Each structure stands twice: as structure tokens, then as C-alpha cells.
PDB file of C-alpha atoms and ligand atoms in Angstrom:
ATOM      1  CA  UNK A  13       0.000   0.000   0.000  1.00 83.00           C
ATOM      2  CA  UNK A  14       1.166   3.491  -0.678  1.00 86.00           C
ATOM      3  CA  UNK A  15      -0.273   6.163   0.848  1.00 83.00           C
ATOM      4  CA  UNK A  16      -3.237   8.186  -1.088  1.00 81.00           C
ATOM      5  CA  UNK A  17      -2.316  11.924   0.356  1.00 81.00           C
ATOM      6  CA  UNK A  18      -4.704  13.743   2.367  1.00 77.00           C
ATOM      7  CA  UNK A  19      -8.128  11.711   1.275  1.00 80.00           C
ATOM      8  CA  UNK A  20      -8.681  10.945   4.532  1.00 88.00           C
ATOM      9  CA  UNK A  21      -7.333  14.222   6.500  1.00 88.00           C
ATOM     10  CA  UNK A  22      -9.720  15.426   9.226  1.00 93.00           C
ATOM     11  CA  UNK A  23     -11.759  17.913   7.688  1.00 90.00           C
ATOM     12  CA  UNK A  24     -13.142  19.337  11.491  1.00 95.00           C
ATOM     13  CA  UNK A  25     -11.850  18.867  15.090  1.00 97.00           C
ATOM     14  CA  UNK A  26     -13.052  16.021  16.719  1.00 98.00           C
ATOM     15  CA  UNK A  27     -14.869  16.610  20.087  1.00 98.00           C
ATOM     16  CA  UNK A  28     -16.406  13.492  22.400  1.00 98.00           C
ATOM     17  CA  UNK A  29     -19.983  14.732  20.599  1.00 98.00           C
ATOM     18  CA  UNK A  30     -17.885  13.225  17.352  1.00 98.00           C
ATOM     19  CA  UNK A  31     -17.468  10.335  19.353  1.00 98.00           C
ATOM     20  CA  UNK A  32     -20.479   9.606  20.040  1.00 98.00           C
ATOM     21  CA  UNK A  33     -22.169  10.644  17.366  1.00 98.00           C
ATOM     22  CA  UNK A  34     -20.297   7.735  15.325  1.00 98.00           C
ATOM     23  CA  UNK A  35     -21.310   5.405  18.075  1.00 98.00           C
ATOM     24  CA  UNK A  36     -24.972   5.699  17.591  1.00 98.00           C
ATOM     25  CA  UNK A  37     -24.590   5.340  13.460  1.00 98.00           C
ATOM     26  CA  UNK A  38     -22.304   2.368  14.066  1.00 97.00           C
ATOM     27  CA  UNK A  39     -19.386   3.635  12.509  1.00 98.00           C
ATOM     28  CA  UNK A  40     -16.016   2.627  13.866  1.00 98.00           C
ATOM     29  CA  UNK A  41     -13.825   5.230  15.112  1.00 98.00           C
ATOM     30  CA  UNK A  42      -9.365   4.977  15.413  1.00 98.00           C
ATOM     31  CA  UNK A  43      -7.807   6.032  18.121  1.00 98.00           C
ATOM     32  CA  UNK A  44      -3.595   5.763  18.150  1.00 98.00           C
ATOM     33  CA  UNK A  45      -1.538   6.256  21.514  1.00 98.00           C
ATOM     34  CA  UNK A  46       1.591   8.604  20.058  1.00 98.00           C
ATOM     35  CA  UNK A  47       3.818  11.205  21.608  1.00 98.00           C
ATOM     36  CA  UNK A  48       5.008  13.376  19.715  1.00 98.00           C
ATOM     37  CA  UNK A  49       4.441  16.196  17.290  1.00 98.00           C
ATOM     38  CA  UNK A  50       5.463  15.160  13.898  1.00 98.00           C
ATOM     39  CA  UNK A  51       3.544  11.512  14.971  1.00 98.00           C
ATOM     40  CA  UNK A  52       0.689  13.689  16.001  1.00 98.00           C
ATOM     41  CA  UNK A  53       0.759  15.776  12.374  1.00 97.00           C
ATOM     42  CA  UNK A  54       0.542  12.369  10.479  1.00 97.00           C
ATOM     43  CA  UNK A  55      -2.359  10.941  12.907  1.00 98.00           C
ATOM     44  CA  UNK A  56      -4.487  14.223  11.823  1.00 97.00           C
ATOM     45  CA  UNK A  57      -3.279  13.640   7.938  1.00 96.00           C
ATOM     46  CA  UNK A  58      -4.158   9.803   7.975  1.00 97.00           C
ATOM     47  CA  UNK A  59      -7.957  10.872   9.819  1.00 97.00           C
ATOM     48  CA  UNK A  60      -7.543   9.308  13.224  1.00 98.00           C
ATOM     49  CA  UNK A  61      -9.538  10.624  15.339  1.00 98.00           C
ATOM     50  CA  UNK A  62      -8.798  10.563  18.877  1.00 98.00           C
ATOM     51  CA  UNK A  63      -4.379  10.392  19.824  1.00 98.00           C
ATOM     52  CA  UNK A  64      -4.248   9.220  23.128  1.00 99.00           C
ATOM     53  CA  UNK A  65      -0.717  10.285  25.027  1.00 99.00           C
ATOM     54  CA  UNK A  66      -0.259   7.428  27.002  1.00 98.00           C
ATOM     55  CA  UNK A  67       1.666   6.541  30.072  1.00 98.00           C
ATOM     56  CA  UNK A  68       2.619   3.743  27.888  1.00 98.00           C
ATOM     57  CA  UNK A  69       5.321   6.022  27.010  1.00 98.00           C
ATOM     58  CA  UNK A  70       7.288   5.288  29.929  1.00 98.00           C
ATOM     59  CA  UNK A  71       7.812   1.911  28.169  1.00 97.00           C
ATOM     60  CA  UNK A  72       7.773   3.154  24.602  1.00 97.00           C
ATOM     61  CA  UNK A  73      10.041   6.123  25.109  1.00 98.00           C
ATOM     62  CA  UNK A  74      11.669   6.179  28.001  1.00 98.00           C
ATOM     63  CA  UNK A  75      12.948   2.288  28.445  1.00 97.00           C
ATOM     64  CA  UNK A  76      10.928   1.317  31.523  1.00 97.00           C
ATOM     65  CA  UNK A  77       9.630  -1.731  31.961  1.00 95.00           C
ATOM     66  CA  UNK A  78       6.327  -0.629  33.369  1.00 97.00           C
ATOM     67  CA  UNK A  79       4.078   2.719  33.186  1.00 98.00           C
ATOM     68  CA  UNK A  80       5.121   2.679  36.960  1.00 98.00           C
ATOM     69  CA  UNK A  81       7.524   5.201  36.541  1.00 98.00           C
ATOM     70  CA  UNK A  82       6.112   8.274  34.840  1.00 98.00           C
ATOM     71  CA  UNK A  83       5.795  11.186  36.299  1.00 98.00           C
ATOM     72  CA  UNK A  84       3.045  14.346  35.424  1.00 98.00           C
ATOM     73  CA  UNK A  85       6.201  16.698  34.343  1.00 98.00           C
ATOM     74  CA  UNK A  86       6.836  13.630  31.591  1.00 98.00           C
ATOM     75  CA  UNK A  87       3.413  13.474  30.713  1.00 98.00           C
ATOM     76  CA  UNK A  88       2.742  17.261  30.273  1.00 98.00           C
ATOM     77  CA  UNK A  89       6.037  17.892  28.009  1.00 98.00           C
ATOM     78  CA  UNK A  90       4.563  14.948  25.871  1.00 98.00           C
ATOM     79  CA  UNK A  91       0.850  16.180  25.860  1.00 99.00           C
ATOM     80  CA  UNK A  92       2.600  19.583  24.889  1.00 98.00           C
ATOM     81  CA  UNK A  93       4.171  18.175  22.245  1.00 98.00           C
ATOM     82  CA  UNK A  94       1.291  16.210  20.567  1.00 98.00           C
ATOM     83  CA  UNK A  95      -1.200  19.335  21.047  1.00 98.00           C
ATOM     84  CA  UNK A  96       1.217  21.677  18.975  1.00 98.00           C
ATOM     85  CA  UNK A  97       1.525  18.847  15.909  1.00 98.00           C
ATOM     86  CA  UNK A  98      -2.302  17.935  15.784  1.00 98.00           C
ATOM     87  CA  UNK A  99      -5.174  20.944  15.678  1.00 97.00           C
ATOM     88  CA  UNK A 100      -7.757  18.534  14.848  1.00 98.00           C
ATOM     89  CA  UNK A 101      -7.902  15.238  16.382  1.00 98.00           C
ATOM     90  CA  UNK A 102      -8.898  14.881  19.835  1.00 98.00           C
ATOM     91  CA  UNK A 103      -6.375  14.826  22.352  1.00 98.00           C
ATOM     92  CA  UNK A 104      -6.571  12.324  25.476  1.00 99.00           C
ATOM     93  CA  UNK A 105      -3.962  12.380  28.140  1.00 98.00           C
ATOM     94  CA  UNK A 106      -3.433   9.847  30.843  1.00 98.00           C
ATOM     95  CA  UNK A 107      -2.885  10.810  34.202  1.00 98.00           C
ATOM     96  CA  UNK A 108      -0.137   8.765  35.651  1.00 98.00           C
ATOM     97  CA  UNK A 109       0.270   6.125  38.324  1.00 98.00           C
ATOM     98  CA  UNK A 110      -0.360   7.984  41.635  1.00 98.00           C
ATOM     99  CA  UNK A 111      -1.503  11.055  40.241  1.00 98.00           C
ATOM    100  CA  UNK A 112      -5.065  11.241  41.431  1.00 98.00           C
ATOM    101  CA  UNK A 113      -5.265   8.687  44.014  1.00 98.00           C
ATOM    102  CA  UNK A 114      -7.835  11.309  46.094  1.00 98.00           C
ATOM    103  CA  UNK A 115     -10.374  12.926  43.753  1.00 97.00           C
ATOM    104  CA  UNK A 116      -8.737  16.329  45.118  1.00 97.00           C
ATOM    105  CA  UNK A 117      -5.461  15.151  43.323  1.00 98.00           C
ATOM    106  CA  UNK A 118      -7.102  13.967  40.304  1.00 98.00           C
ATOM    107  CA  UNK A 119      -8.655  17.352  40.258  1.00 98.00           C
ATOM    108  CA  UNK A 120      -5.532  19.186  40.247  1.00 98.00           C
ATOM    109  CA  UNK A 121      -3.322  16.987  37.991  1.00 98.00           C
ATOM    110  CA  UNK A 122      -6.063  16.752  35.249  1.00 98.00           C
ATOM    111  CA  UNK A 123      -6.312  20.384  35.587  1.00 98.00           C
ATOM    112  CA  UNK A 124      -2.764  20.316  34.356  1.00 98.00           C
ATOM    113  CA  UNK A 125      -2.932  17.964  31.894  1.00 98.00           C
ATOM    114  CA  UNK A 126      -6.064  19.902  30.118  1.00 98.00           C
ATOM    115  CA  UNK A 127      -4.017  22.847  30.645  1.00 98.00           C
ATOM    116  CA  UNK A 128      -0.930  21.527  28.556  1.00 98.00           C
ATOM    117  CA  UNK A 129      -3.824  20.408  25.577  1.00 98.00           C
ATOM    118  CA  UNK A 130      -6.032  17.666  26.430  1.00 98.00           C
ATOM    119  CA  UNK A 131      -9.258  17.609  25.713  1.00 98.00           C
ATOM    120  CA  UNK A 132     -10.333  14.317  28.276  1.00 98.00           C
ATOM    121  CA  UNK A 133      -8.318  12.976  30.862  1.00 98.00           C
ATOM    122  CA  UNK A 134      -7.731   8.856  31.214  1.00 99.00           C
ATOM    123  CA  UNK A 135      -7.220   7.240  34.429  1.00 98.00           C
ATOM    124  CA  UNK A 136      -7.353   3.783  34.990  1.00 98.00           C
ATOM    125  CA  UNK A 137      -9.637   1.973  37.674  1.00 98.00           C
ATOM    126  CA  UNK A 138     -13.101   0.834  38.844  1.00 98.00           C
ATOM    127  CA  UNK A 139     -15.759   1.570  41.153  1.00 98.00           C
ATOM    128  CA  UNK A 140     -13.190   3.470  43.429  1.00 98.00           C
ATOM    129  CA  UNK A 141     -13.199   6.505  41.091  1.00 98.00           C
ATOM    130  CA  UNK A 142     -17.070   6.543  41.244  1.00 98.00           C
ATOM    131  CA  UNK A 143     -16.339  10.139  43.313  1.00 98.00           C
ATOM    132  CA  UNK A 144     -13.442  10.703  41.315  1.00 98.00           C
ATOM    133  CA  UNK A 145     -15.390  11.170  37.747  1.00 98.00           C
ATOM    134  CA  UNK A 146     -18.387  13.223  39.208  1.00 98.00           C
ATOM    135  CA  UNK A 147     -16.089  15.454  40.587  1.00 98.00           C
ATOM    136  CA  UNK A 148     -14.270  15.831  37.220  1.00 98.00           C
ATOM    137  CA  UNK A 149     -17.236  15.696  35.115  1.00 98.00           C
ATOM    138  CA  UNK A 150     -19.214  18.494  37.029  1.00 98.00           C
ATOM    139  CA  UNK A 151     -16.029  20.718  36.548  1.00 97.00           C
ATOM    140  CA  UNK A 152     -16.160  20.461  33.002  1.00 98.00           C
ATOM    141  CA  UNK A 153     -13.279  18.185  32.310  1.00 98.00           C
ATOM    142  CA  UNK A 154     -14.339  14.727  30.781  1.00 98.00           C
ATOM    143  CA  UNK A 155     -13.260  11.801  31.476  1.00 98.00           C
ATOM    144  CA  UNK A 156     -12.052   8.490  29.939  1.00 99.00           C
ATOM    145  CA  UNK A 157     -12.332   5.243  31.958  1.00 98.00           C
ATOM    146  CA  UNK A 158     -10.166   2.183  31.606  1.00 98.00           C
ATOM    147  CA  UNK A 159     -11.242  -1.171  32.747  1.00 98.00           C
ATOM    148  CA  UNK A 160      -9.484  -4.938  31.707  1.00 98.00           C
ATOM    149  CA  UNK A 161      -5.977  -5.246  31.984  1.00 98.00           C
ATOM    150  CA  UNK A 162      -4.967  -1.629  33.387  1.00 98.00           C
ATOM    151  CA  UNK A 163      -1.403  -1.442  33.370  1.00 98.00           C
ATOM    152  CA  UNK A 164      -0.650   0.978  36.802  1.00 98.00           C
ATOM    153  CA  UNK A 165      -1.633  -2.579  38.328  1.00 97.00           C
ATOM    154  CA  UNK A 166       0.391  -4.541  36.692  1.00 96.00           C
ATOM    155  CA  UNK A 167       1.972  -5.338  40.303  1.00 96.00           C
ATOM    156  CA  UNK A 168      -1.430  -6.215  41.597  1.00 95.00           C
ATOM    157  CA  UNK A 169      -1.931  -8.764  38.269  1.00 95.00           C
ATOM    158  CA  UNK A 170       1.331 -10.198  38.764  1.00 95.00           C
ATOM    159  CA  UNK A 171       1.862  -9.290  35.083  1.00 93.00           C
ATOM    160  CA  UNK A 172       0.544  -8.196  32.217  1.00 94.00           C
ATOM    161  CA  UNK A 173      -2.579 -10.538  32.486  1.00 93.00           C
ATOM    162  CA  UNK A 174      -6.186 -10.925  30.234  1.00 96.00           C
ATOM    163  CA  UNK A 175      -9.075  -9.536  32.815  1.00 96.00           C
ATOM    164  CA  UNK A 176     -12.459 -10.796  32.682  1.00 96.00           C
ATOM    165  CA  UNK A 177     -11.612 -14.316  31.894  1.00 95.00           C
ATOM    166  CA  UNK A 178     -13.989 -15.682  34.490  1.00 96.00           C
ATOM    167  CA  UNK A 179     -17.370 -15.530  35.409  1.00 97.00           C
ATOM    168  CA  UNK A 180     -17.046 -13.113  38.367  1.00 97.00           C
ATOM    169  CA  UNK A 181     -13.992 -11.067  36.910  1.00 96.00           C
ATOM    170  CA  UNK A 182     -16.339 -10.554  34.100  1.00 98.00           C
ATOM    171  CA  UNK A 183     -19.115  -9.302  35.948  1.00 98.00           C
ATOM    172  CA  UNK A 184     -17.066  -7.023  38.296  1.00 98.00           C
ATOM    173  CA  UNK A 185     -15.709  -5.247  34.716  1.00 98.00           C
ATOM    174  CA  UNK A 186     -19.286  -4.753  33.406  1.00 98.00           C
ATOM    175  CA  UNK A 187     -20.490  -3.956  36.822  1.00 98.00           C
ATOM    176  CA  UNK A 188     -17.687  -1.341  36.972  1.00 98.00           C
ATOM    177  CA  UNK A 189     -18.560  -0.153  33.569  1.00 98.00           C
ATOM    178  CA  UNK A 190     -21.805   0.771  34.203  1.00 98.00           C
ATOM    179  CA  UNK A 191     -21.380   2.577  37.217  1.00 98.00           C
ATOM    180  CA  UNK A 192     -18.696   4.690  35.852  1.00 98.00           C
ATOM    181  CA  UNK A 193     -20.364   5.500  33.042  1.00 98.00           C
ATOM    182  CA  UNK A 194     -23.376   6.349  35.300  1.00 98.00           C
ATOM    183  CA  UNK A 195     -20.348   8.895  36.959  1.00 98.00           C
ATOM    184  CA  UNK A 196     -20.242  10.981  33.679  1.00 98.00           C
ATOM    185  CA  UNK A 197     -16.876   9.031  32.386  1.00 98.00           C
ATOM    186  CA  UNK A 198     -17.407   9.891  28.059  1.00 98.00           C
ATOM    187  CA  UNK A 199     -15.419   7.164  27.307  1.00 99.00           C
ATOM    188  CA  UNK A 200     -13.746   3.556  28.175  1.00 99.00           C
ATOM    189  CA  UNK A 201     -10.823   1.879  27.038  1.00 98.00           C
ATOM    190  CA  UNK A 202     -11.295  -1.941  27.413  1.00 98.00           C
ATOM    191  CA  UNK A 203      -7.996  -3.528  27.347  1.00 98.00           C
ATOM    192  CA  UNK A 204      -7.101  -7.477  27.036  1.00 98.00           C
ATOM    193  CA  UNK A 205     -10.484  -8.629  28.076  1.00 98.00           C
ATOM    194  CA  UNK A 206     -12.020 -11.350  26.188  1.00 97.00           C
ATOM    195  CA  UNK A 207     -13.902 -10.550  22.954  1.00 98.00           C
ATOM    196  CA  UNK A 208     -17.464 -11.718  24.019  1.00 97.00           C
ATOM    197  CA  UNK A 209     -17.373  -9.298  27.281  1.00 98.00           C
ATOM    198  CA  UNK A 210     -16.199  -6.119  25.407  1.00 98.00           C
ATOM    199  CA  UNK A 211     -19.229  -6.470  23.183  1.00 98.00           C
ATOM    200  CA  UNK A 212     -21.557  -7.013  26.292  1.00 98.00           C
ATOM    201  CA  UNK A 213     -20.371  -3.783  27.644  1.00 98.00           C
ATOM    202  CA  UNK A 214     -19.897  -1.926  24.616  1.00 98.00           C
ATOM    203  CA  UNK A 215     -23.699  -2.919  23.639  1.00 98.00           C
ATOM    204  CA  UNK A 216     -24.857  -1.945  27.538  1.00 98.00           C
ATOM    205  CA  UNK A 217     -23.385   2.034  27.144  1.00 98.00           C
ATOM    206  CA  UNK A 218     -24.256   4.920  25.898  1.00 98.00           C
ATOM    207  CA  UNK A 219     -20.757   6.097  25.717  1.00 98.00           C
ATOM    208  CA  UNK A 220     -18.276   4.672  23.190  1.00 98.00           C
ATOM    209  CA  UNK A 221     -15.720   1.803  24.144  1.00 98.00           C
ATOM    210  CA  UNK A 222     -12.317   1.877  23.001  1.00 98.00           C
ATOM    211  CA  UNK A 223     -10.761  -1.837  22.728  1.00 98.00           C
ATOM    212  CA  UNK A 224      -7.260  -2.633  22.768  1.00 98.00           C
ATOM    213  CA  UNK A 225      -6.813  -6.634  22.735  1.00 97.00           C
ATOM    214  CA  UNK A 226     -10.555  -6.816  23.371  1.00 98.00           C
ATOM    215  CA  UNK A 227     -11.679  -8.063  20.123  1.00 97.00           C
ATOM    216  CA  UNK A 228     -13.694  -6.195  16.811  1.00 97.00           C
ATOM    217  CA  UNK A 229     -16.767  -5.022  19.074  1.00 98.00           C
ATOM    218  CA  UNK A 230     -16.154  -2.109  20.271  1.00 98.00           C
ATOM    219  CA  UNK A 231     -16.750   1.079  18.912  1.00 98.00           C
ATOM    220  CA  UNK A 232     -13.255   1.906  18.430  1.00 98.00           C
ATOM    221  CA  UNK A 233      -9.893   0.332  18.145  1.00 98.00           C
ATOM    222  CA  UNK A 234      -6.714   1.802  19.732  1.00 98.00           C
ATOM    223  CA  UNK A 235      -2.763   0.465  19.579  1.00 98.00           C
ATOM    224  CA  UNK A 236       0.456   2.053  20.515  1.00 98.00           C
ATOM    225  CA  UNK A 237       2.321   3.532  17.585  1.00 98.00           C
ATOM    226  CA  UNK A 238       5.180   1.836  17.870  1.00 98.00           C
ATOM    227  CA  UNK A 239       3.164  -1.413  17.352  1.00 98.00           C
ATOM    228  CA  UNK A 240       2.277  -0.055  14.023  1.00 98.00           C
ATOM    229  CA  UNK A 241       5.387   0.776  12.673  1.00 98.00           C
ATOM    230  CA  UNK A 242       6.824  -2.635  14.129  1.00 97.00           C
ATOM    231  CA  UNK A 243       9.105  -1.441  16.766  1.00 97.00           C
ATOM    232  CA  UNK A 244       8.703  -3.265  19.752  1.00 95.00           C
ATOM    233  CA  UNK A 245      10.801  -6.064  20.031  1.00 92.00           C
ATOM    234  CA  UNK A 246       8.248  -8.125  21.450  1.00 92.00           C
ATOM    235  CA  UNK A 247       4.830  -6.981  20.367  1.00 95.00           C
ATOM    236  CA  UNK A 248       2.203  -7.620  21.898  1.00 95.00           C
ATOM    237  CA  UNK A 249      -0.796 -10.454  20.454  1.00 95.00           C
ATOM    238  CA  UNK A 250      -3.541  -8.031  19.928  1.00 96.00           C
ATOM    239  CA  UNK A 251      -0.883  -5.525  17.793  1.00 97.00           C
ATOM    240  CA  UNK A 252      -0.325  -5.416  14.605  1.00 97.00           C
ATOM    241  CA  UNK A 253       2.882  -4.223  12.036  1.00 98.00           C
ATOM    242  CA  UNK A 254       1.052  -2.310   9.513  1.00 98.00           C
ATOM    243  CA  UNK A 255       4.477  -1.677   8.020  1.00 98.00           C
ATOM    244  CA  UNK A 256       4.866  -5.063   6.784  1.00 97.00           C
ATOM    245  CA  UNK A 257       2.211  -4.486   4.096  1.00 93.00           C
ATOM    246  CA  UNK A 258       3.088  -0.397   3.285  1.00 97.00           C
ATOM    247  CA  UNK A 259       5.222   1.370   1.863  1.00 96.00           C
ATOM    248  CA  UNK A 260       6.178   3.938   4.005  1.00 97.00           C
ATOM    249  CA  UNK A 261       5.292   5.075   7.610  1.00 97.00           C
ATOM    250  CA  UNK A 262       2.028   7.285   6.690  1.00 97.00           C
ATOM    251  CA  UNK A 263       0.852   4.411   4.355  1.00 97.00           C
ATOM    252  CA  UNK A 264       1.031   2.077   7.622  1.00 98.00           C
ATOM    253  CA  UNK A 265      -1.060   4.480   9.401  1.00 98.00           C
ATOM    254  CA  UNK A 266      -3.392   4.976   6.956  1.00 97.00           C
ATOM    255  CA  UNK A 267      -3.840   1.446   6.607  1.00 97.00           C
ATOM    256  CA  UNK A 268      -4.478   0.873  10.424  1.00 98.00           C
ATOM    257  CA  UNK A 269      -7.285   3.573   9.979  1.00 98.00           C
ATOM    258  CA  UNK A 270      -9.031   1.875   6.954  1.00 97.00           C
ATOM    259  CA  UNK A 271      -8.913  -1.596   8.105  1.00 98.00           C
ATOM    260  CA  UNK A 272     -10.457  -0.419  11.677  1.00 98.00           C
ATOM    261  CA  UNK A 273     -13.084   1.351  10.057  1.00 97.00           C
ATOM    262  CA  UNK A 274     -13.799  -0.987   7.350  1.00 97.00           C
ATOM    263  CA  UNK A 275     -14.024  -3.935  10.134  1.00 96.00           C
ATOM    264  CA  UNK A 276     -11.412  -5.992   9.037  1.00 97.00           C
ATOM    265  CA  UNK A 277      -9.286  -5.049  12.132  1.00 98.00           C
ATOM    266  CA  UNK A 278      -8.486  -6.976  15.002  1.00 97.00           C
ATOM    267  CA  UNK A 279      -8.832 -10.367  14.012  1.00 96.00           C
ATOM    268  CA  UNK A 280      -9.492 -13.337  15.099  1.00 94.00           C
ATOM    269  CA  UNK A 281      -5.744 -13.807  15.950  1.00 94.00           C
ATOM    270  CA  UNK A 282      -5.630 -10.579  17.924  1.00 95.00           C
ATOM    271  CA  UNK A 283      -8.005 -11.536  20.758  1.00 93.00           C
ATOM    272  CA  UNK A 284      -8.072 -13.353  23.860  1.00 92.00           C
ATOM    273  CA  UNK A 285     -10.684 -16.228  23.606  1.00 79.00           C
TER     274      UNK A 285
HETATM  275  O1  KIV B  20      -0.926   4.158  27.889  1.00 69.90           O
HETATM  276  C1  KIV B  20      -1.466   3.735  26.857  1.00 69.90           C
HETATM  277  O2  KIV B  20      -0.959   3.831  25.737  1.00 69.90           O
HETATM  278  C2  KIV B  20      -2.769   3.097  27.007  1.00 69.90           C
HETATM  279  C3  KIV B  20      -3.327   2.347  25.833  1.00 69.90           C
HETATM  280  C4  KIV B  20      -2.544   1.153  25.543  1.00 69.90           C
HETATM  281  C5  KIV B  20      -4.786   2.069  25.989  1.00 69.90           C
HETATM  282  O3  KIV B  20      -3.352   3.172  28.049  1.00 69.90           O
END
């Protein structure tokens, strides 16, 4: 594949109305966890619409081994960085591990991370941010939920494990869903839960569900750049190298965004049974 030029640019700025507009006509939206600016430019060029500027960077960028280490200052300078390459898309920043353990501190770090240019703020978690997100959400700032395999717990988990796999996991997650959605959260990423619950959940809310490893369900579909473009040493099952079958970096992209919204990404080989 070579890549067509700007056919599929972003002709307005994406807000979560966007979002959920697409939910309720069914069409699939992209989201792509980047970093940086020039990254960011492409992502509005290729017609994703929502960059989410992950923690996941602490792995990606900086050489941890977990998200454990990142720090607001890190995540600011990167939400900085995206917001001044990309006008368009919208703009999600995670708040790190620790940063909003009290719904006081998650008031004042997501303050600063709308500040440097999100528009929604991610934290990671269930019913214990029930307070959390109505606080947020009454102050104007939305919010983004994420529920499965959330990565700040990865020392809970004992690893980077699939959620949901049984019967009472899988209940707690939808439970959890619900009732932050309920909260005011706009959005949820489910990550590395199994295929079947995803759709369950995604077919219970109003609000649009972002999968990563959680099968072709979901509204939405987001992976890590550096999946993409085939840089991670070890990627991940539910990734993808786009590169393999482009010719270039923006024709990867662009390829990620057609095959999400045409439905012919994840498949079956992505997901966790
Ligand atoms: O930090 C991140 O990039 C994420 C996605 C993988 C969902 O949380």
C-alpha cells in the first residue's frame, strides 16, 4: 500500500460529541496512543480521530519496563508536544500512576494535563473513582475510563494478564462499567479482556468503548504507535505491524485507519478467547 495523500485528512476537530455521534450510526472510530508532534501531524493527515498520550510512554520512550515510573512533568512535556503537531484530532492524556489517588489530586493533575492540551483525561480503575469522575465531570473536564488489563496494576496482576476471563472477573468489569459510566466518564478503554465481554459492555453504554486486545466489538480500536510501525521487540498479540504491508510510515497508518473502520481489524488472531 502506498499512501493516497490527504483523502482521509480530518476535515473538522473532533470533540467526544464526534465520538459519540459515530457510536450511535455504528461507525467505527481509530484512536492511536503517540507522543510526539510530527507523529501527532501524520495521525491528523491519515484521519484518526482521537491520539491518546499514554503513560505507555514510559515503556515506549523512556525504556521502563512498566508505566510505573512516569511522572506528570513527563506526561505534560509529551501532551505539549502532541497538542502543537495535531489541531484537529482529539487529544486524550493519561494521568499517571499515583496522580489522582484522592479525587482532590485527580482534580488538580487533570487540571494540568487539560491545561498543557487535552481535551479528556484517562485514568485507569473501577468503582473506586465513582467520586473521582463526578467530581471531574461536574467541573467540566471529561473523562475516559479504563477497565481490563490496566497497566498501573500490573503489580497487583502479577503481570501483564487478560481480565475478565472468568465468570465473576467478568461481571465485576461490566459492573464497573456501568457505574462509571453512570459517573459521567465519556469514554472507556477496554484492554485485554475477552472478545465476548467487550461487546456485552460496549452494547450496555451509551458512551463509546475503546478496545485494545478486546476483540472487533467495540466502537473503536486503539494500539500504541510503535506497534504499528513494528518497533517493539516483542509486540504484543492483539498488535499489529502495519508496516509489513506499506510502503512507508504514513501508508502504515493509513492502513491501520481503513482496516479499523472498514471492520477488518483486530482479528481473530488478535483476541483473547
Ligand atoms: O498508555 C497507553 O498507551 C494506554 C493504551 C494502551 C490504551 O493506556
Amino acid at each position: 500500500m502506498v499512501y493516497q495523500g490527504n483523502s482521509d485528512k480530518l476535515e473538522k476537530k473532533v470533540s467526544i460529541k464526534t465520538l459519540q455521534a459515530l457510536k450511535t450510526q455504528t461507525e467505527k472510530f481509530v484512536t492511536v496512543a503517540l507522543y510526539d508532534a510530527p507523529m501527532a501531524a501524520m495521525a491528523e493527515r491519515c484521519g484518526v480521530q482521537a491520539v491518546l498520550v499514554g503513560d505507555s510512554l514510559g515503556m515506549t520512550v523512556l525504556g521502563h519496563d512498566s508505566t510505573i515510573p512516569v511522572t506528570m512533568e513527563q506526561m505534560i512535556y509529551h501532551v505539549e508536544a502532541v497538542a502543537r503537531g495535531n489541531k484537529k484530532s482529539l487529544i486524550i492524556g493519561d494521568l499517571p500512576f499515583m496522580s489522582y489517588a484522592t479525587p482532590e489530586q485527580a482534580m488538580t493533575n487533570a487540571s494540568r494535563i487539560m491545561r498543557a492540551g487535552a481535551h479528556v483525561v484517562k485514568l485507569e480503575g473501577g468503582a473506586w473513582l465513582e467520586q473521582t469522575i463526578i467530581m471531574l465531570s461536574e467541573r467540566g473536564i471529561p473523562v475516559c475510563a479504563h477497565l481490563g488489563l490496566t497497566p498501573q496494576s500490573v503489580n497487583k496482576f502479577g503481570g501483564f494478564r487478560v481480565q475478565g476471563k472468568n465468570k465473576a472477573q467478568a461481571s465485576q468489569i461490566l459492573n464497573d462499567a456501568k457505574l462509571l459510566a453512570n459517573a459521567g466518564a465519556d469514554l472507556l478503554v477496554l484492554e485485554c479482556v475477552p472478545p465476548t465481554l467487550a461487546k456485552q459492555i460496549t452494547d450496555k453504554l451509551s458512551i463509546p468503548t475503546i478496545g485494545i486486545g478486546a476483540g472487533a466489538d467495540t466502537d473503536a480500536q486503539v494500539l500504541v504507535i510503535n506497534d504499528i510501525l513494528g518497533l517493539t521487540e516483542k509486540p504484543p498479540k492483539f498488535s499489529k505491524n502495519f508496516l509489513v504491508e506499506a510502503a512507508d510510515i504514513p501508508s502504515a497508518l493509513q492502513k491501520f485507519v481503513r482496516d479499523v473502520r472498514e471492520g477488518t481489524f483486530p482479528e481473530e488472531q488478535h483476541c483473547f478467547g
